[in-house]
Amino acid sequence: MSKKIIVLTGPTASGKTQASITLAKKYNTEIICADSRIVYKDFDIVSAKPTTEEQNGIKHHLIDIIDANQDFSAGDFAKKSEEILENIFKNNDITIICGGTWFYIKSLLDEKSLPECPINQSLRDELSLLDNNTLWEKLNKLDSKRASLIHQNNKDKIIRSIEMCIELNQPISEYQRKENKKYNAKWFMFNFDREILYERINKRVDIMLNDGLYEEWKTNKEKYPNSKIMQNTIGYSEFFDLENGIYDNFDIAVDNEVQRRTRRP
């Protein structure tokens, strides 16, 4: 297969973005961003979204495509990326996928394709009213193997699994995934000595705060009230916890939690 994809992935602050832009310049191609937060409008600082200047004239895809009150799944990423790749490959034999959301990339390039299972919002709204234990037991009846792999407190994942079982009319664990041999991908994993990486992450968090991370959170909280995405985003969730009295002060929320959670693999 002549068409090639260069995949750059790895932890936060490992240098993926700059490397992807350098390669895109070299091969005169475009970049697909594989990041679960860059897709959201207004999540500029919290997602370390590359500015127009930082993009350096390179076309970046899947940035600022949805609002924070909307859902975006790995399946959505795969579907949109396939459309983008088709267009890129009309004029170029190489393109680049860059980002740290491993499951997004895997959903597109894995040897087995994901099942097509659209979001059922009315079902999700109904399930969200149930408590975690009830939801887990419901999933356990539909697919005990799948349930055994999910913690009972992971409500969103349990709801999605129930949704998929119902849509597919069978346990997810028994679904026979189709072969996926569409793409020729070369993977590159960025990594650092742990102490150096932690220092880079701490520095990035400091820069984000200086650039107005807290102010961005306050603005988006008003713009997207009750957004689950905001509440589950590192760099925002800690400010919700601060607001709810979980932390004694701002410094603890930032130094003990934002930096620690960002460092977490």
Coordinates of C-alpha atoms in Angstrom, one line a residue:
M1 CA 0.0 0.0 0.0
S2 CA 1.5 3.3 -1.1
K3 CA -0.4 5.6 1.2
K4 CA 1.3 6.0 4.6
I5 CA 0.3 7.4 8.0
I6 CA 2.9 8.6 10.5
V7 CA 1.5 8.3 14.0
L8 CA 3.1 10.4 16.8
T9 CA 1.8 9.6 20.3
G10 CA 3.0 9.6 23.9
P11 CA 2.4 11.4 27.2
T12 CA 1.6 15.1 27.8
A13 CA 4.4 17.6 27.2
S14 CA 6.6 15.0 25.4
G15 CA 7.1 17.2 22.3
K16 CA 4.6 15.5 19.9
T17 CA 3.0 18.7 18.5
Q18 CA 6.2 20.4 17.5
A19 CA 7.6 17.1 15.9
S20 CA 4.3 16.7 14.0
I21 CA 4.6 20.2 12.5
T22 CA 8.2 19.7 11.6
L23 CA 7.3 16.4 9.7
A24 CA 4.3 18.0 8.1
K25 CA 6.5 20.8 6.7
K26 CA 9.0 18.2 5.4
Y27 CA 6.3 16.1 3.6
N28 CA 4.1 19.1 2.7
T29 CA 1.1 17.3 4.3
E30 CA -1.6 17.8 7.0
I31 CA -2.2 16.7 10.6
I32 CA -5.1 14.9 12.2
C33 CA -5.2 15.7 15.9
A34 CA -6.0 12.7 18.1
D35 CA -6.9 14.4 21.3
S36 CA -10.2 14.0 23.3
R37 CA -10.3 17.6 24.4
I38 CA -8.9 19.5 21.4
V39 CA -12.1 18.7 19.5
Y40 CA -14.0 21.0 21.8
K41 CA -14.5 24.7 21.1
D42 CA -13.3 27.1 23.8
F43 CA -11.0 24.5 25.5
D44 CA -8.0 26.4 24.3
I45 CA -5.8 26.6 27.3
V46 CA -6.9 23.4 29.1
S47 CA -6.1 21.3 26.0
A48 CA -2.9 23.0 25.2
K49 CA -4.4 23.6 21.8
P50 CA -1.8 24.9 19.3
T51 CA -2.5 28.5 18.3
T52 CA -2.7 29.6 14.7
E53 CA 0.9 30.9 15.0
E54 CA 2.1 27.6 16.5
Q55 CA 0.4 25.6 13.7
N56 CA 2.8 27.4 11.4
G57 CA 0.7 27.2 8.3
I58 CA 0.0 23.5 8.6
K59 CA -3.6 22.4 8.2
H60 CA -4.8 20.8 11.5
H61 CA -7.9 18.7 11.5
L62 CA -10.4 17.9 14.3
I63 CA -9.8 21.1 16.3
D64 CA -12.8 23.1 17.5
I65 CA -15.4 21.0 15.9
I66 CA -18.0 20.6 18.6
D67 CA -19.4 22.3 21.7
A68 CA -18.7 21.1 25.3
N69 CA -22.3 20.0 25.8
Q70 CA -22.0 17.4 23.0
D71 CA -20.5 13.9 23.0
F72 CA -17.6 12.8 20.8
S73 CA -16.6 9.1 20.9
A74 CA -13.7 7.1 19.5
G75 CA -16.1 5.9 16.8
D76 CA -16.8 9.5 15.9
F77 CA -13.0 10.1 15.7
A78 CA -12.5 7.1 13.4
K79 CA -15.4 8.0 11.1
K80 CA -14.3 11.7 10.7
S81 CA -10.7 10.7 10.3
E82 CA -11.5 8.3 7.5
E83 CA -13.2 11.1 5.6
I84 CA -10.3 13.4 6.1
L85 CA -7.7 10.8 5.1
E86 CA -9.6 10.1 1.9
N87 CA -9.3 13.8 1.0
I88 CA -5.7 14.1 2.0
F89 CA -4.6 11.0 0.1
K90 CA -6.0 12.5 -3.1
N91 CA -3.0 14.8 -3.2
N92 CA -0.5 13.3 -0.9
D93 CA 0.9 9.9 -0.1
I94 CA 1.7 10.7 3.5
T95 CA -0.2 12.2 6.4
I96 CA 0.3 12.5 10.1
I97 CA -1.8 11.6 13.1
C98 CA -0.7 13.3 16.4
G99 CA -2.1 13.0 19.9
G100 CA -2.1 11.3 23.2
T101 CA -5.6 9.8 23.1
W102 CA -4.5 6.3 22.4
F103 CA -8.0 4.8 22.1
Y104 CA -8.9 7.3 19.4
I105 CA -5.9 6.2 17.3
K106 CA -6.5 2.6 18.0
S107 CA -10.1 2.8 17.0
L108 CA -9.0 4.0 13.5
L109 CA -5.9 1.9 13.0
D110 CA -6.5 -1.3 15.0
E111 CA -6.5 -4.6 13.0
K112 CA -10.1 -5.0 14.0
S113 CA -12.6 -2.2 13.3
L114 CA -15.0 -0.9 15.9
P115 CA -18.7 -1.7 15.7
E116 CA -20.8 1.0 14.3
C117 CA -23.0 2.0 17.2
P118 CA -24.7 5.5 17.1
I119 CA -25.4 7.5 20.2
N120 CA -29.0 7.0 21.6
Q121 CA -29.5 10.2 23.6
S122 CA -32.9 9.3 24.9
L123 CA -31.6 6.0 26.3
R124 CA -28.6 7.8 27.8
D125 CA -30.9 10.3 29.5
E126 CA -32.9 7.4 30.9
L127 CA -29.9 5.5 32.1
S128 CA -28.2 8.5 33.7
L129 CA -31.0 8.7 36.3
L130 CA -30.0 5.3 37.7
D131 CA -27.3 4.9 40.4
N132 CA -24.0 3.3 39.6
N133 CA -24.7 0.0 41.2
T134 CA -28.0 -0.4 39.4
L135 CA -26.4 0.5 36.1
W136 CA -23.5 -2.0 36.6
E137 CA -26.0 -4.8 37.4
K138 CA -27.9 -4.0 34.3
L139 CA -24.8 -4.2 32.2
N140 CA -23.8 -7.4 34.1
K141 CA -27.1 -9.0 32.9
L142 CA -26.4 -7.9 29.3
D143 CA -22.7 -8.8 29.2
S144 CA -21.1 -10.1 32.3
K145 CA -17.7 -10.3 30.7
R146 CA -17.8 -6.6 29.7
A147 CA -19.1 -5.7 33.2
S148 CA -16.2 -7.4 34.9
L149 CA -13.8 -5.1 33.1
I150 CA -15.4 -1.8 34.2
H151 CA -15.3 -0.3 37.6
Q152 CA -18.8 0.4 39.1
N153 CA -18.0 4.1 39.5
N154 CA -17.2 4.5 35.8
K155 CA -20.8 5.6 35.0
D156 CA -20.2 7.0 31.5
K157 CA -18.4 3.8 30.3
I158 CA -21.1 1.6 31.8
I159 CA -23.9 3.6 30.0
R160 CA -22.0 3.4 26.7
S161 CA -21.6 -0.3 27.1
I162 CA -25.3 -0.8 27.8
E163 CA -26.1 1.3 24.8
M164 CA -23.9 -0.8 22.6
C165 CA -25.3 -4.1 23.9
I166 CA -28.8 -2.9 23.1
E167 CA -27.9 -1.4 19.7
L168 CA -26.0 -4.6 18.6
N169 CA -28.6 -6.8 20.2
Q170 CA -25.9 -9.0 21.7
P171 CA -23.1 -8.8 24.3
I172 CA -20.2 -6.5 23.2
S173 CA -17.7 -9.2 24.2
E174 CA -19.3 -11.6 21.7
Y175 CA -19.4 -9.2 18.8
Q176 CA -17.2 -10.3 15.9
R177 CA -15.3 -7.3 14.7
K178 CA -14.4 -6.9 11.0
E179 CA -10.9 -6.9 9.7
N180 CA -9.4 -3.5 9.3
K181 CA -6.6 -3.4 6.7
K182 CA -7.2 0.1 5.2
Y183 CA -4.0 1.9 6.3
N184 CA -0.3 1.5 6.4
A185 CA 0.8 3.2 9.6
K186 CA 4.1 3.7 11.2
W187 CA 3.9 4.4 15.0
F188 CA 6.3 6.5 17.0
M189 CA 6.0 6.7 20.8
F190 CA 7.5 9.8 22.5
N191 CA 8.9 9.3 26.0
F192 CA 11.3 10.9 28.5
D193 CA 13.0 10.1 31.7
R194 CA 10.3 10.3 34.3
E195 CA 11.8 13.1 36.3
I196 CA 12.4 15.2 33.1
L197 CA 8.9 14.6 31.9
Y198 CA 7.4 15.5 35.3
E199 CA 9.3 18.7 35.2
R200 CA 8.1 19.5 31.7
I201 CA 4.5 18.8 32.8
N202 CA 4.7 21.0 35.9
K203 CA 6.1 23.8 33.8
R204 CA 3.3 23.4 31.3
V205 CA 0.7 23.6 34.0
D206 CA 2.3 26.8 35.3
I207 CA 2.2 28.3 31.8
M208 CA -1.5 27.3 31.4
L209 CA -2.3 29.0 34.7
N210 CA -0.4 32.2 33.7
D211 CA -2.2 32.1 30.3
G212 CA -5.6 32.1 32.1
L213 CA -6.6 28.5 32.8
Y214 CA -8.8 29.5 35.8
E215 CA -10.5 32.3 33.9
E216 CA -11.1 30.0 30.9
W217 CA -12.8 27.5 33.3
K218 CA -15.1 30.2 34.8
T219 CA -16.1 31.4 31.3
N220 CA -16.8 28.0 30.0
K221 CA -18.7 27.0 33.2
E222 CA -21.1 29.8 32.4
K223 CA -21.2 29.0 28.7
Y224 CA -21.7 25.2 29.1
P225 CA -23.6 24.7 32.4
N226 CA -23.8 21.0 33.5
S227 CA -21.2 19.9 30.9
K228 CA -20.0 16.4 31.8
I229 CA -17.0 17.0 29.5
M230 CA -15.9 20.0 31.6
Q231 CA -16.3 18.1 34.9
N232 CA -14.2 15.2 33.5
T233 CA -11.4 17.3 32.1
I234 CA -8.1 17.5 34.0
G235 CA -7.5 21.1 34.6
Y236 CA -11.2 21.9 35.0
S237 CA -12.4 19.2 37.3
E238 CA -10.1 20.3 40.0
F239 CA -11.6 23.8 40.0
F240 CA -15.1 22.3 40.4
D241 CA -13.7 20.3 43.4
L242 CA -12.2 23.6 44.7
E243 CA -15.6 25.3 44.3
N244 CA -17.3 22.4 46.1
G245 CA -14.9 22.6 49.1
I246 CA -13.0 19.4 48.5
Y247 CA -9.7 21.4 48.6
D248 CA -8.8 23.9 51.2
N249 CA -7.2 26.4 48.8
F250 CA -6.3 27.2 45.2
D251 CA -2.7 26.1 45.5
I252 CA -3.6 22.7 46.7
A253 CA -6.0 22.2 43.9
V254 CA -3.3 23.1 41.4
D255 CA -0.1 21.8 42.9
N256 CA -1.5 18.6 44.4
E257 CA -4.1 17.7 41.8
V258 CA -3.8 19.4 38.3
Q259 CA -0.1 18.6 38.1
R260 CA -0.5 15.1 39.6
R261 CA -3.4 14.1 37.4
T262 CA -1.7 15.4 34.3
R263 CA 1.4 13.3 35.1
R264 CA -0.7 10.2 35.5
P265 CA -0.2 7.7 32.6

